[in-house]
Tab-separated table of C-alpha atoms in Angstrom:
chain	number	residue	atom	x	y	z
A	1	UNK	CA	99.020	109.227	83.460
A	2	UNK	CA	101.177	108.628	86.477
A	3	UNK	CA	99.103	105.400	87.292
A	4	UNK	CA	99.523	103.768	83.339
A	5	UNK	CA	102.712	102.505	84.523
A	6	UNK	CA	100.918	100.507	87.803
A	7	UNK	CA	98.153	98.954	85.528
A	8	UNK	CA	100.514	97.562	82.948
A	9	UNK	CA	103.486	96.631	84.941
A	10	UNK	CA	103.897	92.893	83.862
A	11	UNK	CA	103.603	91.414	80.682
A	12	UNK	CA	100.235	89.672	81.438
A	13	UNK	CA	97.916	92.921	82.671
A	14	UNK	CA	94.371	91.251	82.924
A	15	UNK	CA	94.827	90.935	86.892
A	16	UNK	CA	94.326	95.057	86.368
A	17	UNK	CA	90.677	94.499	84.786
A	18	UNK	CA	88.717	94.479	87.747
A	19	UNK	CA	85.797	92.665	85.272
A	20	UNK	CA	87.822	90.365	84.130
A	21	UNK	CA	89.250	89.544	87.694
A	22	UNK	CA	85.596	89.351	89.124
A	23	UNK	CA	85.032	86.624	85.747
A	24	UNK	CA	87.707	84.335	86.116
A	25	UNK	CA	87.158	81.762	88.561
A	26	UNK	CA	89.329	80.645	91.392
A	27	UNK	CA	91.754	78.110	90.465
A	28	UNK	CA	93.750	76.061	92.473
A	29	UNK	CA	96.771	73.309	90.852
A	30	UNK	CA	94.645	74.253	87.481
A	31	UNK	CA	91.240	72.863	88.751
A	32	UNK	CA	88.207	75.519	89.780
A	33	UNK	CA	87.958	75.549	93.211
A	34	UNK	CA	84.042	74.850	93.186
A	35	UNK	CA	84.926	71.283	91.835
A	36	UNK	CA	88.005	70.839	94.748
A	37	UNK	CA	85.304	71.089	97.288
A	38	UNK	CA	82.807	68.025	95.828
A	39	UNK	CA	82.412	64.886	97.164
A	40	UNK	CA	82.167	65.677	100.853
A	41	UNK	CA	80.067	62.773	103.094
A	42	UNK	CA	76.553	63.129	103.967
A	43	UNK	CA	76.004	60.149	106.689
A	44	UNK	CA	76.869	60.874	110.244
A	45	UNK	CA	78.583	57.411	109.905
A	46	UNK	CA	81.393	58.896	107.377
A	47	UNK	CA	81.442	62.414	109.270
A	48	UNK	CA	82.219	60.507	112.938
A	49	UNK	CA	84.735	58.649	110.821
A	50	UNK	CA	87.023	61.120	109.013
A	51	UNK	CA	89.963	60.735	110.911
A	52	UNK	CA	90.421	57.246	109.560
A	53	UNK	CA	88.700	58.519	106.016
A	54	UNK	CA	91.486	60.740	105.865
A	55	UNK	CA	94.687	58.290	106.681
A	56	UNK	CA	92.928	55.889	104.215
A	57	UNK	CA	92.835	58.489	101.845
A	58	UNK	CA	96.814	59.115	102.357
A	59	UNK	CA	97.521	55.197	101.836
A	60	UNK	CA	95.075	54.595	99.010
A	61	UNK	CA	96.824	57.673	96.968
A	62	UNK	CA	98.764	56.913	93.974
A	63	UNK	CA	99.579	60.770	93.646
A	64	UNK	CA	103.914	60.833	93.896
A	65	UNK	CA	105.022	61.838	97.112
A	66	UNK	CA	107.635	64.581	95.938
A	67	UNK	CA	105.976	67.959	94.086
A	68	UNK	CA	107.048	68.226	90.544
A	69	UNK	CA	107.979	71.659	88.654
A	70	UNK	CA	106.741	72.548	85.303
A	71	UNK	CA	109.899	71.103	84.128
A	72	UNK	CA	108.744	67.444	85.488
A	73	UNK	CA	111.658	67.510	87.465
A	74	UNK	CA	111.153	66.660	91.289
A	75	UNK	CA	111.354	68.891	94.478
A	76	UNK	CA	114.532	67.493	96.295
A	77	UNK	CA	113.212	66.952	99.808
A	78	UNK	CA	116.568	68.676	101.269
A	79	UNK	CA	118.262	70.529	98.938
A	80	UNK	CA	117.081	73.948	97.312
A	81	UNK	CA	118.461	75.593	94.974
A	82	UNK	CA	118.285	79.199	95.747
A	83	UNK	CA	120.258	82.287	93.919
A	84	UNK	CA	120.043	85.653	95.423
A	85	UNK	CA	119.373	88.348	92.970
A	86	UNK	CA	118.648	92.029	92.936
A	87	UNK	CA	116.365	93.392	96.143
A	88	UNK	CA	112.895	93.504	95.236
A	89	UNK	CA	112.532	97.567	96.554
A	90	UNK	CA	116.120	98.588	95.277
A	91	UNK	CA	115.239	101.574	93.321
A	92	UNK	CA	113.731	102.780	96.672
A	93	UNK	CA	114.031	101.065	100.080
A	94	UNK	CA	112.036	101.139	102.967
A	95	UNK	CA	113.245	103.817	105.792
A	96	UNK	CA	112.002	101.660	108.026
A	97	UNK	CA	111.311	97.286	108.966
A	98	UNK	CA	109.081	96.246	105.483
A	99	UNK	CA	106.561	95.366	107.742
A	100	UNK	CA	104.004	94.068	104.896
A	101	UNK	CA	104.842	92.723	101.174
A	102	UNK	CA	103.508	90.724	98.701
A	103	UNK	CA	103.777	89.879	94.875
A	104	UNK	CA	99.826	90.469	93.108
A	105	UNK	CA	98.723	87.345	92.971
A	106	UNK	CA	97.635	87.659	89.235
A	107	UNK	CA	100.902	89.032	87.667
A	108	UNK	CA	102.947	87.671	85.577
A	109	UNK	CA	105.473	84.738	87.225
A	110	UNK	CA	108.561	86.161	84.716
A	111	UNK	CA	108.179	89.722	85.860
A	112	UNK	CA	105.577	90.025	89.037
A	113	UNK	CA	104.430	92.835	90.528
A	114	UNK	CA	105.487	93.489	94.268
A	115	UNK	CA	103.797	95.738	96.768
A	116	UNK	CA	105.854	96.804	100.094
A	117	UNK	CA	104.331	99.033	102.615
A	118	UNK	CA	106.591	100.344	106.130
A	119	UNK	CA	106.019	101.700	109.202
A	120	UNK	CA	107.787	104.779	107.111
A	121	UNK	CA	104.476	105.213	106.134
A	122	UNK	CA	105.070	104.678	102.125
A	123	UNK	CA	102.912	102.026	100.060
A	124	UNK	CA	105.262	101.022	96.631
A	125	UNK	CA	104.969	99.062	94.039
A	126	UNK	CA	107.398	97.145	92.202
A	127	UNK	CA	107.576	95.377	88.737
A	128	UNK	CA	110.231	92.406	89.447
A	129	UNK	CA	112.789	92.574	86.096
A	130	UNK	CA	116.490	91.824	87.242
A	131	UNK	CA	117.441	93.379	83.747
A	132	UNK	CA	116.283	96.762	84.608
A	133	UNK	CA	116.925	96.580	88.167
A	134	UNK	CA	112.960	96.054	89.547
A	135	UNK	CA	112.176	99.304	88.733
A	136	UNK	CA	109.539	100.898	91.325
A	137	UNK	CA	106.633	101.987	89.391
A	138	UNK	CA	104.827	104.186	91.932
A	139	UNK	CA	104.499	105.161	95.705
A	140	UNK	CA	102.235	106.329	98.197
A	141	UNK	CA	102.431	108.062	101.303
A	142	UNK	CA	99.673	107.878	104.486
A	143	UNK	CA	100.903	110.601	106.722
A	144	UNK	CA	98.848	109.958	109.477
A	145	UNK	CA	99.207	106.258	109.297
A	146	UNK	CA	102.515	103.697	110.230
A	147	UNK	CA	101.766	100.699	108.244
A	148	UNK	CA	101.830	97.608	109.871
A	149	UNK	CA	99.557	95.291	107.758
A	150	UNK	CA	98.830	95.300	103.918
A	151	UNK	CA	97.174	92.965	101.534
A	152	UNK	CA	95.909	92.932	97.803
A	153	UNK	CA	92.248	92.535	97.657
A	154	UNK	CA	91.957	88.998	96.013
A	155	UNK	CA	92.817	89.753	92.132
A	156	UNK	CA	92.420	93.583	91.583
A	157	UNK	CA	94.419	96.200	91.731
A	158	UNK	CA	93.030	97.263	95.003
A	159	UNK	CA	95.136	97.352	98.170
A	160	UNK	CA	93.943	97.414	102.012
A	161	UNK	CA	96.178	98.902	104.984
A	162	UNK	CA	95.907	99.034	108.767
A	163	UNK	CA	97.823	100.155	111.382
A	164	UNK	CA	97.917	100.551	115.164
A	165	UNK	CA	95.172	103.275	113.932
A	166	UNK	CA	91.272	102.966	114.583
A	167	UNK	CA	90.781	103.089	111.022
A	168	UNK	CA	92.236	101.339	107.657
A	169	UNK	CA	92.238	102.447	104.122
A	170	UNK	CA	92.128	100.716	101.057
A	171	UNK	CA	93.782	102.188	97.712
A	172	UNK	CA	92.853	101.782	94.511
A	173	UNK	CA	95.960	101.718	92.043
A	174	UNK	CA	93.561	101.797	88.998
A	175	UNK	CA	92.737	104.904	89.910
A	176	UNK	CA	95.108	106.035	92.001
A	177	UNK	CA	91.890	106.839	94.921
A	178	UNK	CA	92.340	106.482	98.565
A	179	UNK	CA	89.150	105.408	100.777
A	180	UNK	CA	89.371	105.861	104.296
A	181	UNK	CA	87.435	103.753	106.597
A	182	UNK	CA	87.084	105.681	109.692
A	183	UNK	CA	85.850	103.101	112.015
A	184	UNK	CA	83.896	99.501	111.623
A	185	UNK	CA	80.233	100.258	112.781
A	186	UNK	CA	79.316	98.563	115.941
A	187	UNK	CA	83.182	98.024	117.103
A	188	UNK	CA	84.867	100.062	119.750
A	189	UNK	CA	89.001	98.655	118.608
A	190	UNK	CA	91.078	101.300	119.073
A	191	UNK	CA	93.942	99.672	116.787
A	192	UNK	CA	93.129	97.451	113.303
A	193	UNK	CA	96.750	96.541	113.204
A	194	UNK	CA	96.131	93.053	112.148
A	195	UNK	CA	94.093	91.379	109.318
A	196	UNK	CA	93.592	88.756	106.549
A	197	UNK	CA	92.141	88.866	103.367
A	198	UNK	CA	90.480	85.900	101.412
A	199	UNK	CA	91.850	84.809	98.444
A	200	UNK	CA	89.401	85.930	96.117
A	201	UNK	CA	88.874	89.395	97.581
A	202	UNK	CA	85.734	89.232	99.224
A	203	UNK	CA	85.815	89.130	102.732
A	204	UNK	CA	88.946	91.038	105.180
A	205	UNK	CA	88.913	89.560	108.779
A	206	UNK	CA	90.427	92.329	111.445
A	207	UNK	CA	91.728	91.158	114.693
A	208	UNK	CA	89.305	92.406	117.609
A	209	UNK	CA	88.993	92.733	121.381
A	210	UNK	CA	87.987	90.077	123.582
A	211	UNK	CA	88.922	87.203	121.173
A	212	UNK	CA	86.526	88.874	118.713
A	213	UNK	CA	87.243	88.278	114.927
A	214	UNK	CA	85.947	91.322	112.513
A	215	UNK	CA	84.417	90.565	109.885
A	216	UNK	CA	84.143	93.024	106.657
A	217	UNK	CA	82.869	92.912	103.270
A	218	UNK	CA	85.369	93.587	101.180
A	219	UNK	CA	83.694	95.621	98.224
A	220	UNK	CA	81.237	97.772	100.841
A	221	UNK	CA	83.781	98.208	103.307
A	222	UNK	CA	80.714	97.615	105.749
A	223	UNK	CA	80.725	95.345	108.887
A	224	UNK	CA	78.898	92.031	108.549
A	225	UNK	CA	79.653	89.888	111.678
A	226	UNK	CA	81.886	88.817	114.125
A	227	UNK	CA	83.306	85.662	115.025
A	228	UNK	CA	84.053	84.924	118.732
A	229	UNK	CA	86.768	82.546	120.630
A	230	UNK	CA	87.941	81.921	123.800
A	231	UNK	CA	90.978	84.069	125.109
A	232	UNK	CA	92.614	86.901	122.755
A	233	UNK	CA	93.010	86.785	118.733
A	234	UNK	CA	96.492	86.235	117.537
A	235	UNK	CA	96.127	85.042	114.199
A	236	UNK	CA	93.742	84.489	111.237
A	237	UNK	CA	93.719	82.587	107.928
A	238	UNK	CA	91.434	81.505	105.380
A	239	UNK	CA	91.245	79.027	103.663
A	240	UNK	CA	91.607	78.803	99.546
A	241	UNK	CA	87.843	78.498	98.999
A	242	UNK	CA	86.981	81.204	101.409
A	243	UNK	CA	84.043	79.342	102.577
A	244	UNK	CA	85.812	78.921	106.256
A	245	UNK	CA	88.040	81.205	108.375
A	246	UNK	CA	90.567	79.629	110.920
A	247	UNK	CA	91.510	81.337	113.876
A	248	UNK	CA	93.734	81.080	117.091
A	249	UNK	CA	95.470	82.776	119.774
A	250	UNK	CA	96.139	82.785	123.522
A	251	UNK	CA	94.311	79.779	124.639
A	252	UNK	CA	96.392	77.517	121.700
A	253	UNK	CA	92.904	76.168	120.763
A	254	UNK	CA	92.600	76.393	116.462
A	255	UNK	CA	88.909	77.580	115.278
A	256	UNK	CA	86.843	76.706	111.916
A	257	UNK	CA	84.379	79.365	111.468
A	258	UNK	CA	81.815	79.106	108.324
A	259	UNK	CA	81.525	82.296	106.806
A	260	UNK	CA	78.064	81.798	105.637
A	261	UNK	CA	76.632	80.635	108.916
A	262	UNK	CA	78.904	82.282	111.028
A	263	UNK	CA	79.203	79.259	112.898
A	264	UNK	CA	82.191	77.707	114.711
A	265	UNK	CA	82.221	73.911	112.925
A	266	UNK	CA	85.307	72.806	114.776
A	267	UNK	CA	87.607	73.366	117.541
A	268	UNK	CA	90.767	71.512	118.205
A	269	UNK	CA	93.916	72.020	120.337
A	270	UNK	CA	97.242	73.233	119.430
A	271	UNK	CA	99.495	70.125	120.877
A	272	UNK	CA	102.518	72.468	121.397
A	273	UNK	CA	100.201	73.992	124.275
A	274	UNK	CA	101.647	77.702	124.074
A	275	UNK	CA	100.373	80.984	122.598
A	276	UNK	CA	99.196	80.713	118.750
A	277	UNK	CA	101.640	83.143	117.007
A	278	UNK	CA	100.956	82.252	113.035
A	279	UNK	CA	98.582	80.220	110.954
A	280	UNK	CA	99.117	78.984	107.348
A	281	UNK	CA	96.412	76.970	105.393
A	282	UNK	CA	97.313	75.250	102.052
A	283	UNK	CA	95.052	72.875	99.874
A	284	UNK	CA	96.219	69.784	101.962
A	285	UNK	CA	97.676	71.622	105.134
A	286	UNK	CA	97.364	73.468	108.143
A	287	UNK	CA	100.748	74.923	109.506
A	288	UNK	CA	100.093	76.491	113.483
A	289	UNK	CA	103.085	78.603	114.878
A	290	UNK	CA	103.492	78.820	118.289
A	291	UNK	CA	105.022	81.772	120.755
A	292	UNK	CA	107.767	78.524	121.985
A	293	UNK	CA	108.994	78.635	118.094
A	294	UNK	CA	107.192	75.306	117.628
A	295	UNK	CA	105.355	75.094	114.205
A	296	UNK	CA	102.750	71.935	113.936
A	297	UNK	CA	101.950	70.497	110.660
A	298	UNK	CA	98.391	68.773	110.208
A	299	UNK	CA	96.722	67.484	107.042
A	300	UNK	CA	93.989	68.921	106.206
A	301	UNK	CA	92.594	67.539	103.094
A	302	UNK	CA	89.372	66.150	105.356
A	303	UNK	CA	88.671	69.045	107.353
A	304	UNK	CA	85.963	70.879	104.715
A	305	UNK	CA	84.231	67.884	104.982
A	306	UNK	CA	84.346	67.923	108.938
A	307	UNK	CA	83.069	71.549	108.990
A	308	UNK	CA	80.406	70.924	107.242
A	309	UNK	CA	79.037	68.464	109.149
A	310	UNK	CA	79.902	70.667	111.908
A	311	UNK	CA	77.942	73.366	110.665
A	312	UNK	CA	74.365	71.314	110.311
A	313	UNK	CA	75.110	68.938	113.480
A	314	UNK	CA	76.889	72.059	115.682
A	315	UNK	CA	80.567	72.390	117.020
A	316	UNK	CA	82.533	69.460	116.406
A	317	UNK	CA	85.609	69.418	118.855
A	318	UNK	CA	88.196	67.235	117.344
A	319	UNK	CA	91.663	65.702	118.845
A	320	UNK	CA	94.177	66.049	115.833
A	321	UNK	CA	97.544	65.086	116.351
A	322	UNK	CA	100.097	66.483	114.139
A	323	UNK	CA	102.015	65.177	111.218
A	324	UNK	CA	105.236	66.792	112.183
A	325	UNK	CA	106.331	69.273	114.869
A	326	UNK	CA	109.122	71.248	113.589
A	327	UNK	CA	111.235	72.457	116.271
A	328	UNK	CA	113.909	74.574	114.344
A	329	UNK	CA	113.080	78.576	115.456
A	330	UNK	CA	113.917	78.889	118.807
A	331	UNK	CA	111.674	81.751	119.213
A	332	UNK	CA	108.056	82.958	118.096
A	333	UNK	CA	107.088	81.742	114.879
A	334	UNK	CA	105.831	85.380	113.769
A	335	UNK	CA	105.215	84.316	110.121
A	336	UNK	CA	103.771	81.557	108.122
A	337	UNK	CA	103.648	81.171	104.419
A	338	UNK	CA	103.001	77.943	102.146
A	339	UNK	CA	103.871	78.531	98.604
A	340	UNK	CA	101.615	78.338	95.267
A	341	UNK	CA	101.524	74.531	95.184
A	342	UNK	CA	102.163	74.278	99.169
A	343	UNK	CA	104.827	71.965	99.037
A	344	UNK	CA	107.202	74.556	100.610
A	345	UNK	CA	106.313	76.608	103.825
A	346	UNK	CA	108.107	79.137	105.089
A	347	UNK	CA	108.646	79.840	108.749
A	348	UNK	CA	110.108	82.907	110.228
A	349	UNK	CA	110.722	85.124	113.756
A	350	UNK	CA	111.560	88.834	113.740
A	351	UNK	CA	113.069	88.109	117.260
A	352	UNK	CA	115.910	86.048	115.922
A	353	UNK	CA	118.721	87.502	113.404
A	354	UNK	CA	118.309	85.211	110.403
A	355	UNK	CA	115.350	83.209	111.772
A	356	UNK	CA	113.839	81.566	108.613
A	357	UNK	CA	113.365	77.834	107.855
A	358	UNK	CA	111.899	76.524	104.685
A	359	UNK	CA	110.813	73.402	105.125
A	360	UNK	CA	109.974	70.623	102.477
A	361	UNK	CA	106.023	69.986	103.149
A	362	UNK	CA	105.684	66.418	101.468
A	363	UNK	CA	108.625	64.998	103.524
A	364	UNK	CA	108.242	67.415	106.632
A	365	UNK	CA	111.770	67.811	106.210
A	366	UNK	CA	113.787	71.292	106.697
A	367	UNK	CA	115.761	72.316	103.934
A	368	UNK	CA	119.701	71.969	105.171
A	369	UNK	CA	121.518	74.009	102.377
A	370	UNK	CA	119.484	77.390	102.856
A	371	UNK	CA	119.474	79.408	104.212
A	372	UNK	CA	123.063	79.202	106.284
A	373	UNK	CA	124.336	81.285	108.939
A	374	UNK	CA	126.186	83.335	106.434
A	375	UNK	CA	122.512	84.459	104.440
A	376	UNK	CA	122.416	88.103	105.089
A	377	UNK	CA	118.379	88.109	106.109
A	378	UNK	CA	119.081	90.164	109.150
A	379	UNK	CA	115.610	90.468	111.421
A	380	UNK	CA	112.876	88.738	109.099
A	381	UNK	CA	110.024	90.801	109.800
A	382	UNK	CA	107.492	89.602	106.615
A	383	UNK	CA	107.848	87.219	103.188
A	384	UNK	CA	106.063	86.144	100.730
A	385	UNK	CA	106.419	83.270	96.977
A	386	UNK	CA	105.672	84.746	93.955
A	387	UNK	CA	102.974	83.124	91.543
A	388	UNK	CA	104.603	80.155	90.095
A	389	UNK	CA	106.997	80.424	93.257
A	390	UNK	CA	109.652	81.656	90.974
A	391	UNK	CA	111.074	84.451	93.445
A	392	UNK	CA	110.874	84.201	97.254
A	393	UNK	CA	110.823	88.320	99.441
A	394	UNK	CA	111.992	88.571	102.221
A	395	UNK	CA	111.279	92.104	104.243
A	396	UNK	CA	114.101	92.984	106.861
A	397	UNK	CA	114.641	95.154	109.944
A	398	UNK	CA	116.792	96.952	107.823
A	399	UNK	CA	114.225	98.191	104.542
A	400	UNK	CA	115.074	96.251	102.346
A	401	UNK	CA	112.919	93.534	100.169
A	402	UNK	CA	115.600	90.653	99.671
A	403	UNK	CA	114.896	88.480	96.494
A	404	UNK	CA	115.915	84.840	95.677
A	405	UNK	CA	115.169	82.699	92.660
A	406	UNK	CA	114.198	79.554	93.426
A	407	UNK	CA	115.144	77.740	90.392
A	408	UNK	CA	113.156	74.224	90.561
A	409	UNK	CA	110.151	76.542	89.161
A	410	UNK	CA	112.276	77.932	86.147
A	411	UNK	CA	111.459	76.240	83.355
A	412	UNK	CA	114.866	74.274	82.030
């Protein structure tokens, strides 16, 4: 009975049906994601062309620049209006840097459900209700295990964890059963530290040796490829259909792998130049932190098409300059985050006290009211937006799970 509480913890609890979950189909802005990814060239014409395709495709729009709320109203390009409220983990805080959080992508937006995980060892959960304080509704503890990555398995109620450890587990909160994965078959990495999951669940990419990306099904648990680059992994994102995987690290080149082939369908460089710290990928854009604090916005709205041209035709190296190079972290940008819609992105360094921007995507302007030098965020070490990007976590050097309403995506 003590895992009731973890399957009905928001007011909407079909995200806890793994059937249901595995039914519903990806959405993205309220359109399936299968019919976001139509309407993709064919002629070798339009594919050596899609730089220009793509700036056309920016002029011709009659889409409003600014992002819009449920409300109608419009996203201020440099004002937010942000209210802290009760920490996300106060009924129990970390003992240690929240190393890993993140609200269940299928809760509900009034009263999500937050996971935190430590490298106290402890995996909690969290339902988000200022009214009773964000009471924690159940915890976990891997004693042989500091954790220094965790992620939700797409929709269900299944959660993966790594650690400087040769092996990862994945617990099931449904059932309250842990699996441990004692090594991936065929790899010799004495540390999984570092992964990503896809968005519906399917697929977790582990950072490897040798600029080696690890590829794992995410329902087996079994190895099913690798992906290879030049110089060492640093980071790894997919994308929101899953079909590709981006990748990057110490070389500052940026990699489009297709899952299904395997195949690297483009290759581009970093302009900063430096180490690839972070990567964010959003409907419409690509965010690439750099190790100099440098974070590079491109559009990306084009690229699917690109890759798969790339993957019949071979590698396509491109030269892509950015829209905007935003300059306002001093050191590594550590963490990268885009919100529900992606017209905010959030950019952070755990080697800077308070080092977090939030910057307005549409404008490529930084927010100037929040936060200020007075925002208690100590050492930012992870964050993450809420569905509906109603709350905004923030995981500190000192346990706790700071929570802010951002109240353009309350409804009036």
């Amino acid at each position: 009975e003590r895992f009731v509480n973890t399957a009905s913890v928001a007011a909407r609890t079909d995200w806890a049906d793994v059937g249901l979950a595995q039914q519903r189909p990806a959405e993205v802005d309220g359109e399936p994601l299968a019919k976001k990814k139509r309407g993709y060239g064919s002629s070798s014409e339009e594919e050596s062309d899609d730089e220009d395709d793509a700036a056309q495709t920016i002029l011709e729009s009659n889409a409003s620049l600014f992002a819009t709320s449920s409300s109608g109203q419009t996203l201020p390009p440099t004002l937010l209006n942000v209210v802290r409220t009760r920490d996300g983990n106060l009924s129990d805080p970390n003992n240690s840097v929240v190393s890993a959080l993140q609200f269940h992508p299928g809760s509900d937006e009034d009263n999500p459900l937050l996971m935190t995980a430590g490298m106290d060892k402890m995996l909690r959960f969290f339902r988000i209700d200022e009214e009773e304080d964000n009471p924690k509704i159940h915890g976990i503890h891997f004693p042989k295990m500091p954790i220094t990555c965790a992620s939700f398995l797409g929709d269900s109620g299944s959660v993966v964890l790594s650690g400087r450890r040769p092996f990862f587990y994945v617990y099931d909160a449904l059932s309250g059963k842990i699996q441990k994965v004692p090594s991936i078959v065929g790899r010799t990495e004495r540390s999984l530290e570092k992964f990503s999951v896809s968005r519906d669940g399917k697929m977790i990419a582990f950072m490897g040796n040798d600029g080696y990306v690890i590829l794992v099904d995410g329902k087996t648990r079994q190895w099913v490829g690798d992906l290879k680059m030049n110089g060492s992994v640093r980071a790894i994102e997919f994308e929101e259909g899953g079909e590709y995987v981006l990748g990057s690290g110490s070389d500052g080149d940026v990699y489009r792998w297709h899952i299904g082939s395997r195949r690297c369908v483009e290759r581009f460089h970093n302009e900063d130049g430096t180490i690839t710290s972070s990567l964010a990928a959003s409907s419409n854009f690509l965010a690439v932190g750099a190790e100099s604090g440098v974070v590079n916005l491109y559009y990306d709205r084009h690229a699917p098409s690109l890759a798969r041209g790339g993957s019949r035709l071979g590698l396509a190296s491109t030269n892509r300059a950015p829209l905007k190079s935003i300059m306002n972290l001093t050191t590594s940008a550590d963490n990268l985050r885009f919100n529900h819609d992606g017209d905010i992105l959030a950019m952070s360094t755990k080697r800077e006290m308070n080092g977090l921007k939030l910057l307005h995507v549409p404008t490529a302007t930084v927010f100037s009211n929040w936060p200020t030098s007075k925002t208690p965020l100590k050492y930012v070490w992870s964050m993450d937006f809420s569905p509906g990007s109603r709350y905004l976590a923030v995981g500190n050097d000192h346990g706790k799970c700071l929570l802010y309403r951002l109240k353009h995506y309350w409804d009036e």
